[in-house]
Tab-separated table of C-alpha atoms in Angstrom:
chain	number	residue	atom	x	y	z
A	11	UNK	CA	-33.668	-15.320	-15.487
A	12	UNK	CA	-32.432	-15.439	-12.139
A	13	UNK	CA	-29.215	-16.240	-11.000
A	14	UNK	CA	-28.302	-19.073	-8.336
A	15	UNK	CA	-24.546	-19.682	-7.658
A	16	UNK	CA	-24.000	-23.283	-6.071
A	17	UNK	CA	-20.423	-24.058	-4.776
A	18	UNK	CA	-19.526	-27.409	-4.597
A	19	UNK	CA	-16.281	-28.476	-2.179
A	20	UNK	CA	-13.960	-31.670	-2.456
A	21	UNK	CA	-15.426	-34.071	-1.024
A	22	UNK	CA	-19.025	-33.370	-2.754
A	23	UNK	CA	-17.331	-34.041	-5.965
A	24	UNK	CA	-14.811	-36.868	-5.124
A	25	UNK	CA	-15.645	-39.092	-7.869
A	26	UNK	CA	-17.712	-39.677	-10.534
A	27	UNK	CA	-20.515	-40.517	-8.314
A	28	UNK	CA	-20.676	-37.877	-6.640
A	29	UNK	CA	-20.430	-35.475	-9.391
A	30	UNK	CA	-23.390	-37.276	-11.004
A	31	UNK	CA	-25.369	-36.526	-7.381
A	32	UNK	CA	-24.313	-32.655	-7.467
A	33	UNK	CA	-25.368	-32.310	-11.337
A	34	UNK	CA	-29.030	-33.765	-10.464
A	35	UNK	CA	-29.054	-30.831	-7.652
A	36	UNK	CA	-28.502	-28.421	-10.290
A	37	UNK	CA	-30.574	-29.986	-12.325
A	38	UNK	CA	-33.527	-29.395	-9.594
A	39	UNK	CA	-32.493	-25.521	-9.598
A	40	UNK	CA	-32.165	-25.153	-13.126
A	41	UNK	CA	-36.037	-26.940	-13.710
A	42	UNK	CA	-37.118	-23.936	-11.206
A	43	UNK	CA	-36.060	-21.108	-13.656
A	44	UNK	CA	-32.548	-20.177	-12.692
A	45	UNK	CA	-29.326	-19.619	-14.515
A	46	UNK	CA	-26.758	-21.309	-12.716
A	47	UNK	CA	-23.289	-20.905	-11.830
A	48	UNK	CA	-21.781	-24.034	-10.520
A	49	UNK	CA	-18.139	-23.405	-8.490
A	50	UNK	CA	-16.408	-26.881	-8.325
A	51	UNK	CA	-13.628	-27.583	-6.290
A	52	UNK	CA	-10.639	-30.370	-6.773
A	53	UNK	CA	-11.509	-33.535	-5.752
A	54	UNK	CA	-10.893	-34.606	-2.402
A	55	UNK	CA	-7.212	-34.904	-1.855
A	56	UNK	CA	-6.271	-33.775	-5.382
A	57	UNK	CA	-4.859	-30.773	-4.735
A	58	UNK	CA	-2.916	-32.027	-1.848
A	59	UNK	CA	-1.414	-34.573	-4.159
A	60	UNK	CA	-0.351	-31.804	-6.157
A	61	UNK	CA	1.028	-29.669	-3.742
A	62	UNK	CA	3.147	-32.893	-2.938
A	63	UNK	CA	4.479	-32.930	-6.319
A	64	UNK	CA	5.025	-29.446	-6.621
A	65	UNK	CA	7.497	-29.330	-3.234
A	66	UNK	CA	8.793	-32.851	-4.013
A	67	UNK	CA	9.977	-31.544	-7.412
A	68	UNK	CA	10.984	-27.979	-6.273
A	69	UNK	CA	11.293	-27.694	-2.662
A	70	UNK	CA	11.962	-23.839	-3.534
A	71	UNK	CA	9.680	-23.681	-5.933
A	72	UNK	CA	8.550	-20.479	-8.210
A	73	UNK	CA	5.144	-19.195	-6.946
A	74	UNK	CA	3.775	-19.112	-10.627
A	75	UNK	CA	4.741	-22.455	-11.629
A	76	UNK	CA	2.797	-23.915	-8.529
A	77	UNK	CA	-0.280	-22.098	-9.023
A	78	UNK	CA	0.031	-23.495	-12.699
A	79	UNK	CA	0.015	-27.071	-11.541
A	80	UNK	CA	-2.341	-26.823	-8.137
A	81	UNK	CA	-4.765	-24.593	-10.508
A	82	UNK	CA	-5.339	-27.887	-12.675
A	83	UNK	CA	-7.471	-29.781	-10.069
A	84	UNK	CA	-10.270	-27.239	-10.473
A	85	UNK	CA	-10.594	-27.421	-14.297
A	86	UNK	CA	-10.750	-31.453	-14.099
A	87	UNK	CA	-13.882	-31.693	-12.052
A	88	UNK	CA	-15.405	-28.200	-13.721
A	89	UNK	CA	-15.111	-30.339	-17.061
A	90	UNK	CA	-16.472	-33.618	-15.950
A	91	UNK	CA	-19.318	-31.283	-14.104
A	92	UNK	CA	-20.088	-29.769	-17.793
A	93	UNK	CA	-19.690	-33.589	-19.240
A	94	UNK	CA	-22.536	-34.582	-16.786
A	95	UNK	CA	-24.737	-31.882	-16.923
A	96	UNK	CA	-25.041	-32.478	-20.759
A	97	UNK	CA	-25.555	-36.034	-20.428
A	98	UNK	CA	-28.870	-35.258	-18.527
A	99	UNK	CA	-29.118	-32.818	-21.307
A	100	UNK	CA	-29.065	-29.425	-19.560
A	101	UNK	CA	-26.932	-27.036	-21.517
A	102	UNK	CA	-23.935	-26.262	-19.574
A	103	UNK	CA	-20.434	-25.637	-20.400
A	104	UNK	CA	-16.980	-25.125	-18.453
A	105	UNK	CA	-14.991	-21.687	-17.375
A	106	UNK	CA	-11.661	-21.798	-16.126
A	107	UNK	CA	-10.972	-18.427	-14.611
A	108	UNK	CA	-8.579	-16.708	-17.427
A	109	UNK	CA	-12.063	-17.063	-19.953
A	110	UNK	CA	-14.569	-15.481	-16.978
A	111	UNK	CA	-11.855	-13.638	-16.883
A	112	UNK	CA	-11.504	-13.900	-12.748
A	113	UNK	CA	-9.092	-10.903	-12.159
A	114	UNK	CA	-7.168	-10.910	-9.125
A	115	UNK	CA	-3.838	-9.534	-7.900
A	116	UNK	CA	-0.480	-10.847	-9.046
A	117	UNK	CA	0.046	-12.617	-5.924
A	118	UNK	CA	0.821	-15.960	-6.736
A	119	UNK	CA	-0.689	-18.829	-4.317
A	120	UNK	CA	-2.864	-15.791	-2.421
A	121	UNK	CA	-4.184	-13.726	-4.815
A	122	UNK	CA	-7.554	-11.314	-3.935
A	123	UNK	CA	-10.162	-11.317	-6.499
A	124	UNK	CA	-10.346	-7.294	-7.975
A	125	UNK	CA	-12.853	-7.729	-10.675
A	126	UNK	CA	-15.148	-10.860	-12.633
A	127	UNK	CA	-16.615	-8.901	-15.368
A	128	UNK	CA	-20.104	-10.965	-15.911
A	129	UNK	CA	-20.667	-9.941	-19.957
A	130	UNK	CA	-18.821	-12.966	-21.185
A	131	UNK	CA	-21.054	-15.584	-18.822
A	132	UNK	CA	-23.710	-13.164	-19.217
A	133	UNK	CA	-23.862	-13.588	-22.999
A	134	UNK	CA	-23.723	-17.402	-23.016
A	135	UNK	CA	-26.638	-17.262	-20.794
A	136	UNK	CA	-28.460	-15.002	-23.265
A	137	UNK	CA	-27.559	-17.877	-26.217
A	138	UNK	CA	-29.239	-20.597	-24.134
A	139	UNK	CA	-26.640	-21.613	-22.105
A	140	UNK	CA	-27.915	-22.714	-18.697
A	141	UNK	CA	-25.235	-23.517	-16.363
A	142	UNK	CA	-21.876	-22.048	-16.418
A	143	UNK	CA	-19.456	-24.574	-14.290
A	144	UNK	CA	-16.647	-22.450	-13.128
A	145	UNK	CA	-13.358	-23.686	-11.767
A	146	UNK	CA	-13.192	-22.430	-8.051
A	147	UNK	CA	-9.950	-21.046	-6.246
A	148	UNK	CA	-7.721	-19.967	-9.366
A	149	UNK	CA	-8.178	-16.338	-11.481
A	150	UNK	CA	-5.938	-14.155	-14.027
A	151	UNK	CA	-3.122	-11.671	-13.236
A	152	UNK	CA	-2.523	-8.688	-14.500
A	153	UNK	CA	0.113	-10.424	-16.716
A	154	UNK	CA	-2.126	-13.060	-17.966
A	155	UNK	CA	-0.758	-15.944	-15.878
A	156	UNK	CA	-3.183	-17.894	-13.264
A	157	UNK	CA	-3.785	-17.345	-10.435
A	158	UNK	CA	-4.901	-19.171	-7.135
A	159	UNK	CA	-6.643	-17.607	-4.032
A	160	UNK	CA	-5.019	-19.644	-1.336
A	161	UNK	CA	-6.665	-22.985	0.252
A	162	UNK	CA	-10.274	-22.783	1.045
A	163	UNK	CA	-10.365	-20.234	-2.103
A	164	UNK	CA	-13.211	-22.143	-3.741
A	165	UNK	CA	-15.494	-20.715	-1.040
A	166	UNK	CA	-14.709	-16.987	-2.019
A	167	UNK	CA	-14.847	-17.320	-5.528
A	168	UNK	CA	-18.575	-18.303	-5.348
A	169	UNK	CA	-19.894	-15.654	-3.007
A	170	UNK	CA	-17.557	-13.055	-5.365
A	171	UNK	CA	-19.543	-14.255	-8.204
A	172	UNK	CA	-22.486	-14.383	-6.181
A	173	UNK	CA	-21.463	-10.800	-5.860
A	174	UNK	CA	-20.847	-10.110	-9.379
A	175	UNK	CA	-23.805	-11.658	-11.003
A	176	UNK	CA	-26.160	-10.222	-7.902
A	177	UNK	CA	-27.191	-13.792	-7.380
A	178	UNK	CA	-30.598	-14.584	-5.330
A	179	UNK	CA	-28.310	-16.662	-3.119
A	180	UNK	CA	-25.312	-18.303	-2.876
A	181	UNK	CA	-25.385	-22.000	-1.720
A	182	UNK	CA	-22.309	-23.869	-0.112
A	183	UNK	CA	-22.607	-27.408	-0.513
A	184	UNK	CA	-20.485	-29.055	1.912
A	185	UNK	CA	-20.125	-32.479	3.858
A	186	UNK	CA	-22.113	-31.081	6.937
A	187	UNK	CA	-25.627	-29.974	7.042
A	188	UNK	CA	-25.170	-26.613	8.328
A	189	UNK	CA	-23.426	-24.476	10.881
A	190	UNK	CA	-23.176	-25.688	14.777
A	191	UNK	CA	-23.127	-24.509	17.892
A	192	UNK	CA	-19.954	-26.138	18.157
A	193	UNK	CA	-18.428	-28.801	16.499
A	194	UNK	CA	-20.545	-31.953	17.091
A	195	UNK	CA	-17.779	-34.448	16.880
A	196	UNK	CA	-16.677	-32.806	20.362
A	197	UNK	CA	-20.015	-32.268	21.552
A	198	UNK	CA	-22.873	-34.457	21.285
A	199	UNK	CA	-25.431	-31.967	22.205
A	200	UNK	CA	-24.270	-29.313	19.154
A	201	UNK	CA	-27.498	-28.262	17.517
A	202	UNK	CA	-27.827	-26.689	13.466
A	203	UNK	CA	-28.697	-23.479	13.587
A	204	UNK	CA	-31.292	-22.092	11.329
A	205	UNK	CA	-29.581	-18.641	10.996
A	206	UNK	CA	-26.782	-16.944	11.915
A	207	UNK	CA	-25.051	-13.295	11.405
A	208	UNK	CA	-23.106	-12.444	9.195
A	209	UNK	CA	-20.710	-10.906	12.039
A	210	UNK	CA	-21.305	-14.598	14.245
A	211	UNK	CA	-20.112	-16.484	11.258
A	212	UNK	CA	-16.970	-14.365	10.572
A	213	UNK	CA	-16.101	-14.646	14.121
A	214	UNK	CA	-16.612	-18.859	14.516
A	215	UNK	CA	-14.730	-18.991	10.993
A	216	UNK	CA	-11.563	-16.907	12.098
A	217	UNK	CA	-11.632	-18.550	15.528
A	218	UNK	CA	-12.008	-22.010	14.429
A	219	UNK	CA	-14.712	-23.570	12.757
A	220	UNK	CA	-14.075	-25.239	9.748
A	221	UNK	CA	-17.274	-25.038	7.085
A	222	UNK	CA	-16.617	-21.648	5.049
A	223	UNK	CA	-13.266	-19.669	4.364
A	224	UNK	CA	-13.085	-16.114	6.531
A	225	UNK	CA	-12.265	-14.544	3.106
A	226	UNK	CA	-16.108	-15.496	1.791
A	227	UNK	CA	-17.828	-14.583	5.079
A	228	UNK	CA	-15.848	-11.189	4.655
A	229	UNK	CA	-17.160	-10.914	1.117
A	230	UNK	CA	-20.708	-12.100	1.813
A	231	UNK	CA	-21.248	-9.316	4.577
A	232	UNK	CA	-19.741	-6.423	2.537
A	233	UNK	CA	-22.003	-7.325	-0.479
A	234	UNK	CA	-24.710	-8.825	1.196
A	235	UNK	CA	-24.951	-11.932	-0.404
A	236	UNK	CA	-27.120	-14.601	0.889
A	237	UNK	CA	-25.309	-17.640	1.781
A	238	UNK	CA	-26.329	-20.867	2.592
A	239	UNK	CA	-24.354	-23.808	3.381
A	240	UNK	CA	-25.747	-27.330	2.924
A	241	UNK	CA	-24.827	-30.587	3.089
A	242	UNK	CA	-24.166	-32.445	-0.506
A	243	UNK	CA	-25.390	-36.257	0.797
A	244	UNK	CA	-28.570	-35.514	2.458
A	245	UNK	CA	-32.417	-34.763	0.732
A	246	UNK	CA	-32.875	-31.112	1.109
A	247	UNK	CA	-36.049	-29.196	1.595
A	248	UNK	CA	-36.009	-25.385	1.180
A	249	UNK	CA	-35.143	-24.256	4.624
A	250	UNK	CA	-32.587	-27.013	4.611
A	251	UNK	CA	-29.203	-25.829	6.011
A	252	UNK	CA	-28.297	-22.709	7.520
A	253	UNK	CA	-28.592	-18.989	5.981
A	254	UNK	CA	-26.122	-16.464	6.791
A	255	UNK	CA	-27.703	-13.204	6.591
A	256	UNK	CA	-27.785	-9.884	8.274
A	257	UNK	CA	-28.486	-9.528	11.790
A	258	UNK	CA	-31.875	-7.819	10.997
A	259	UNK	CA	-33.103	-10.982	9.225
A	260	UNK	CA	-32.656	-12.865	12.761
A	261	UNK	CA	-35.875	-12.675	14.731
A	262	UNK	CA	-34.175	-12.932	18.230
A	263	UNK	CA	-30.490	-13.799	18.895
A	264	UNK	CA	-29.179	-15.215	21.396
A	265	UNK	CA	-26.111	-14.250	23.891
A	266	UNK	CA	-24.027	-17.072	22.581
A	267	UNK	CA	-24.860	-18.162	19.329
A	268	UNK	CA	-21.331	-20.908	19.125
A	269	UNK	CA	-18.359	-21.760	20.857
A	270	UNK	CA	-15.521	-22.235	18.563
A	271	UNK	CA	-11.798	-23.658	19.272
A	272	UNK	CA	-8.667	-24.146	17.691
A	273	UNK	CA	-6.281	-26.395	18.624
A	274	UNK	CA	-3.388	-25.559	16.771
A	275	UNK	CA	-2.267	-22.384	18.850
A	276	UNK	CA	0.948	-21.583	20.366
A	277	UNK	CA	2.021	-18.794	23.264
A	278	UNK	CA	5.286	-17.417	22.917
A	279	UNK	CA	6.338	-14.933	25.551
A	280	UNK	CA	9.318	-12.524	25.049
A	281	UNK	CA	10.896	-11.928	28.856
A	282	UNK	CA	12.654	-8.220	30.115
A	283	UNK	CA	11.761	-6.149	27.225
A	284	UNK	CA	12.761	-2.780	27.225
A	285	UNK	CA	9.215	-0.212	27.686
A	286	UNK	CA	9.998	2.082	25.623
A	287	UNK	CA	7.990	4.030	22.598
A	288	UNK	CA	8.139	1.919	19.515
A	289	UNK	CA	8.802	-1.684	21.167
A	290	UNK	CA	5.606	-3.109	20.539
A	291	UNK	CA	5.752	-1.782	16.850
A	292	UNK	CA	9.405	-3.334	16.217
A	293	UNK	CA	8.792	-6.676	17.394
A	294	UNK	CA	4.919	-7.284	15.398
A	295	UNK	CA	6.860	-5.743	12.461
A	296	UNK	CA	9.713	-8.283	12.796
A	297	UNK	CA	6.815	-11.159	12.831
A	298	UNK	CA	4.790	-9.857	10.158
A	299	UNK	CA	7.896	-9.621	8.231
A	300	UNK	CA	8.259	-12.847	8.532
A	301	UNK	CA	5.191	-13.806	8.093
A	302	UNK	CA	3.789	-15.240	11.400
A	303	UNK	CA	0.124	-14.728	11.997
A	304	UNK	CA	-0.322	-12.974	15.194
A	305	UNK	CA	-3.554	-13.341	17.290
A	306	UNK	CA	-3.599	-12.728	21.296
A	307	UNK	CA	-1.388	-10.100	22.160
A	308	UNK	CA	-0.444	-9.059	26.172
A	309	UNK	CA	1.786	-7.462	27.801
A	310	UNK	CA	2.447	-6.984	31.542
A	311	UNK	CA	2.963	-4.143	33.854
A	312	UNK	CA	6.467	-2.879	33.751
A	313	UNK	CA	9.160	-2.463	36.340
A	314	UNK	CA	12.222	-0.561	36.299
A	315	UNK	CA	11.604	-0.259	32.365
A	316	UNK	CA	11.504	-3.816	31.232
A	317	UNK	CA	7.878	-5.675	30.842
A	318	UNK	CA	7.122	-9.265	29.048
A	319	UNK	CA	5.042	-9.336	25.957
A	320	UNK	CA	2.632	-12.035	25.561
A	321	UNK	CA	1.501	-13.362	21.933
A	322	UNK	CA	-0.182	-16.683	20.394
A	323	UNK	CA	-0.009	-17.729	16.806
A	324	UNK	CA	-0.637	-21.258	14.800
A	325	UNK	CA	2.186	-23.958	15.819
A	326	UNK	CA	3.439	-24.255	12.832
A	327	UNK	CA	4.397	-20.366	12.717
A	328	UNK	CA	6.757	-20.884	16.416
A	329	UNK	CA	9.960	-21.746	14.348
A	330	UNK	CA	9.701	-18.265	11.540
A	331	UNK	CA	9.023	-16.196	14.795
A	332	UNK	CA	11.688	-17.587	16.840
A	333	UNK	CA	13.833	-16.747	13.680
A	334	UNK	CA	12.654	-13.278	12.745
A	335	UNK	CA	12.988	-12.400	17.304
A	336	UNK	CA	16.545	-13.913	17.230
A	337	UNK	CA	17.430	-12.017	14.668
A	338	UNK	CA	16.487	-8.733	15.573
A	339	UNK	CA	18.131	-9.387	18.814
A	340	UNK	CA	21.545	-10.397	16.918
A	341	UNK	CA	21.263	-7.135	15.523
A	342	UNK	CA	20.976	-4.959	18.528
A	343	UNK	CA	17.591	-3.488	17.442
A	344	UNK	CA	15.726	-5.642	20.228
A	345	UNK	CA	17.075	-6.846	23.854
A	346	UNK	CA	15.389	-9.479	25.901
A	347	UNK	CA	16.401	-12.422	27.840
A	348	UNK	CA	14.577	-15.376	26.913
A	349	UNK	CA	11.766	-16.418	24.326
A	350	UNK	CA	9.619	-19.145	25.670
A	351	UNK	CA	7.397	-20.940	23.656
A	352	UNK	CA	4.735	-23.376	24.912
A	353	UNK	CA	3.188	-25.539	22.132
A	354	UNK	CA	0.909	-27.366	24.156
A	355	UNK	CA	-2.334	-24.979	24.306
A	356	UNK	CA	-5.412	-24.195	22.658
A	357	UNK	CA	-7.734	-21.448	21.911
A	358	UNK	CA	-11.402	-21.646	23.337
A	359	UNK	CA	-13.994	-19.082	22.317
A	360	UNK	CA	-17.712	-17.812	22.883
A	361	UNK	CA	-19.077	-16.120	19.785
A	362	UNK	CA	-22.308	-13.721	19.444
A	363	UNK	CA	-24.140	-10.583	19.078
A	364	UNK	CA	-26.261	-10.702	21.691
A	365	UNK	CA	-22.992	-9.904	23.661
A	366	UNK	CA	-23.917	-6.412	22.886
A	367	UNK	CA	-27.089	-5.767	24.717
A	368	UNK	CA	-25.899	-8.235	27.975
A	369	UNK	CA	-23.474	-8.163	30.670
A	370	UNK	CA	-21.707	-10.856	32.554
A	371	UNK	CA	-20.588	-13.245	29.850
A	372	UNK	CA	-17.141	-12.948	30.371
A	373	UNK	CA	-18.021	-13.377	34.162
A	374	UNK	CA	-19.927	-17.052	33.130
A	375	UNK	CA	-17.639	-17.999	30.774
A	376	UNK	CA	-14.489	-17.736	33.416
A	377	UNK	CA	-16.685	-18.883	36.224
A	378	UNK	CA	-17.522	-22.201	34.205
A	379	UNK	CA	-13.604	-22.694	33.193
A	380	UNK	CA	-12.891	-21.858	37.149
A	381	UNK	CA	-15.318	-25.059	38.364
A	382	UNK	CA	-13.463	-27.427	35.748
A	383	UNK	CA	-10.050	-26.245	37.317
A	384	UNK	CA	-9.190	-25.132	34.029
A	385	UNK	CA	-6.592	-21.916	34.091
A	386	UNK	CA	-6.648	-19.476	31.741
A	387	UNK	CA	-2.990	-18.262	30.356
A	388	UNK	CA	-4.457	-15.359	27.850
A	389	UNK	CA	-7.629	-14.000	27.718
A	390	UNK	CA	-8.747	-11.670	24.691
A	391	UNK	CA	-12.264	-9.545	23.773
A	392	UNK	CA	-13.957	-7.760	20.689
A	393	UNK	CA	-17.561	-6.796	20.980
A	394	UNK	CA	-19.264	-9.939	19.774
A	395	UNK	CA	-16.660	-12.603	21.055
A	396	UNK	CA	-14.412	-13.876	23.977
A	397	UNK	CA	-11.364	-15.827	23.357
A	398	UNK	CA	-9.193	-17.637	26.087
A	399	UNK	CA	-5.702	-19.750	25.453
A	400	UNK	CA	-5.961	-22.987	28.024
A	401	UNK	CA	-3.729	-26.405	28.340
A	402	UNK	CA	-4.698	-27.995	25.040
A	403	UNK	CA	-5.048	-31.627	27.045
A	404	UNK	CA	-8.470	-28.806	28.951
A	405	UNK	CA	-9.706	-27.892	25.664
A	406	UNK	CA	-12.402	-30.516	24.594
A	407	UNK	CA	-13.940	-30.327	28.551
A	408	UNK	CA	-14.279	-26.449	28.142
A	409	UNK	CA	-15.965	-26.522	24.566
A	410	UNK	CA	-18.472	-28.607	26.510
A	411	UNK	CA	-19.195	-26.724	29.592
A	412	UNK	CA	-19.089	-23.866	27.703
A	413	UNK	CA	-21.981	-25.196	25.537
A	414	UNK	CA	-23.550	-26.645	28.269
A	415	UNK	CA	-23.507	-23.074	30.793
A	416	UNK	CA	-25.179	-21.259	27.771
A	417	UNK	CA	-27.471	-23.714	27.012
A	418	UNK	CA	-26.995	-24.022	23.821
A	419	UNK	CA	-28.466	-27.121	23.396
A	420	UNK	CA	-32.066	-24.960	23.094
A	421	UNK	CA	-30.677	-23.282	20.058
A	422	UNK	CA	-32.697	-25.009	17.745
């Protein structure tokens, strides 16, 4: 038979109500022929709560012990998924991810899926079995203890057993319809798109956009599994959605195909650095060290040997990089004058492949920001994107001239 992988998220299985409405979707796929394999998340704001307990209990708390008790959301709902299925008597039967087995690295609370050996889901299949609910976001270390693959992890586990099972499709049931132009709570005229690249996607999801994790675009374009992400509350037909597929299997793209944002960004610029050989290295060590997640990078023309060097990263990161810069300065490794940190912008991007074949996007895009009077503090490029860092209080007005100047509105 066929295999179909369906991935259900937190708020499509937030009670018992809402599991019942997911089973009778698998339930339609399993009366077409397939074998399924249902990923479940927690339920909505489960694994928060547990988090909470976890820090509340142990504010320094052992990695392995926390993936123990944030692990548990994801076998409640995969149980009461298997509980429902039988009741509308379709055979179907839980996995947490040590029986699979899901093997990942010994990473505790970010662990990368190595291997899901299908024989043992394989077999049950062969015995009549005909969906396998699996517990999303947790796997097996090497030493036998689980495992979790970091929040948003459900979303890669399904497209890795999409992956692993060579599944016709993967299908991402979620509590929006599809992928936007740009997030339609900010812009009223955001339109679904039908398709999108696999490239486009990985792009909006780094820069942004909320509906799959980067870590399952990443493994969806490497494998070439079809995904397709669908909302869990409406009727669906079977080009419901949108498909995320290789660029080939888009007819025409567009320039833009989104504009993306993020509005948790800070710059933090390092003033009178010694240019020398080997600056640049020291201080991005010092912050990966740390663990600061590093995104725009500049740095200015030097005179009479000292520059400034220009980086963003999330807000919540400014405080660990203030630390790790201070203290390589302490400790005569690193010598500049001041770190200032400005908290108070955001991160505004175009995203699409058509970038590659036309010219004078970047000329539009800073063209539109220039009529709304909105500066631009950092500006950054790859071959299918533009990124810009603007006053956060600008960044809602530029997602929508943005949209507006490439028309976006006629994606549809």
């Amino acid at each position: 038979m066929p295999v179909l992988v369906m991935k259900f998220g937190g708020t499509s299985v937030a009670n018992l109500d809402r599991i019942r409405r997911a089973a009778k979707r698998v339930g339609v796929e399993v009366a077409k022929g397939y074998d399924v394999i249902v990923i479940v998340s927690a339920m909505s704001g489960k694994t928060n709560e547990l988090v909470g307990w976890v820090r509340e209990t142990s504010p320094l708390y052992d990695a392995r012990e926390y993936d123990a008790v944030v692990s548990s959301g994801e076998n409640v709902t995969a149980g009461l998924m298997a509980l429902t299925l039988q009741e509308m008597d379709i055979p179907a039967r839980s996995w947490q991810g040590w029986q699979v087995p899901v093997l990942t690295t010994d990473t505790h609370a970010s662990a990368r899926i190595e291997d899901i050996p299908p024989a043992n889901i394989m077999r049950k299949f062969g015995e009549g079995m005909k969906v396998a609910v699996v517990a999303g976001f947790q796997g097996v270390s090497p030493e036998g203890r689980v495992t979790t693959l970091g929040r948003g992890g459900s979303d890669t586990t399904a497209v890795a057993f999409a992956a692993a099972f060579e599944a016709e499709r993967c299908d991402i049931y979620t509590d929006v319809d599809g992928v936007y132009t740009t997030d339609p709570r900010i812009c009223s005229k955001a339109q679904k798109l039908d398709k999108i690249a696999f490239e486009e996607m990985l792009e909006l999801a780094s820069l942004g956009a909320k509906v799959l994790q980067t870590r399952s675009v990443e493994l969806a374009m490497r494998y070439k599994v079809k995904l397709r992400v669908l909302s869990s509350f409406e009727e669906q037909s079977d080009d419901a959605g949108t498909l995320v597929c290789d660029e080939e299997e888009i007819m025409e793209s567009k320039v833009v195909a989104g504009v993306a944002y993020s509005r948790d960004e800070a710059k933090l610029t390092l003033l009178s650095v010694a240019d020398r050989p080997g600056i640049a290295a020291l201080i991005f060590t010092a912050l990966s060290d740390a663990g600061v997640n590093v995104d725009m990078i500049v740095q200015n023309i030097s005179e009479e040997g000292r520059t400034d060097m220009t980086f963003s990263c999330p807000t919540d990161q400014v405080a660990r990089a203030e630390r790790a810069l201070g203290e390589t300065k302490k400790s005569g490794a690193l010598n500049f004058t001041e770190l200032v940190a400005d908290t108070n912008v955001a991160k505004v991007s175009v995203v699409g492949i058509g970038m590659r074949s036309h010219t004078g996007v970047a000329a539009k895009m800073f063209k539109v920001l220039s009529d709304e009077s909105i500066n631009i503090k950092v500006i950054t490029t790859s071959e299918i994107k533009i990124s810009v860092l603007i006053d956060r209080k600008y960044m809602e007005l530029a997602v929508q001239a943005l949209h507006d100047a490439f028309e976006l509105e006629k994606t549809a």
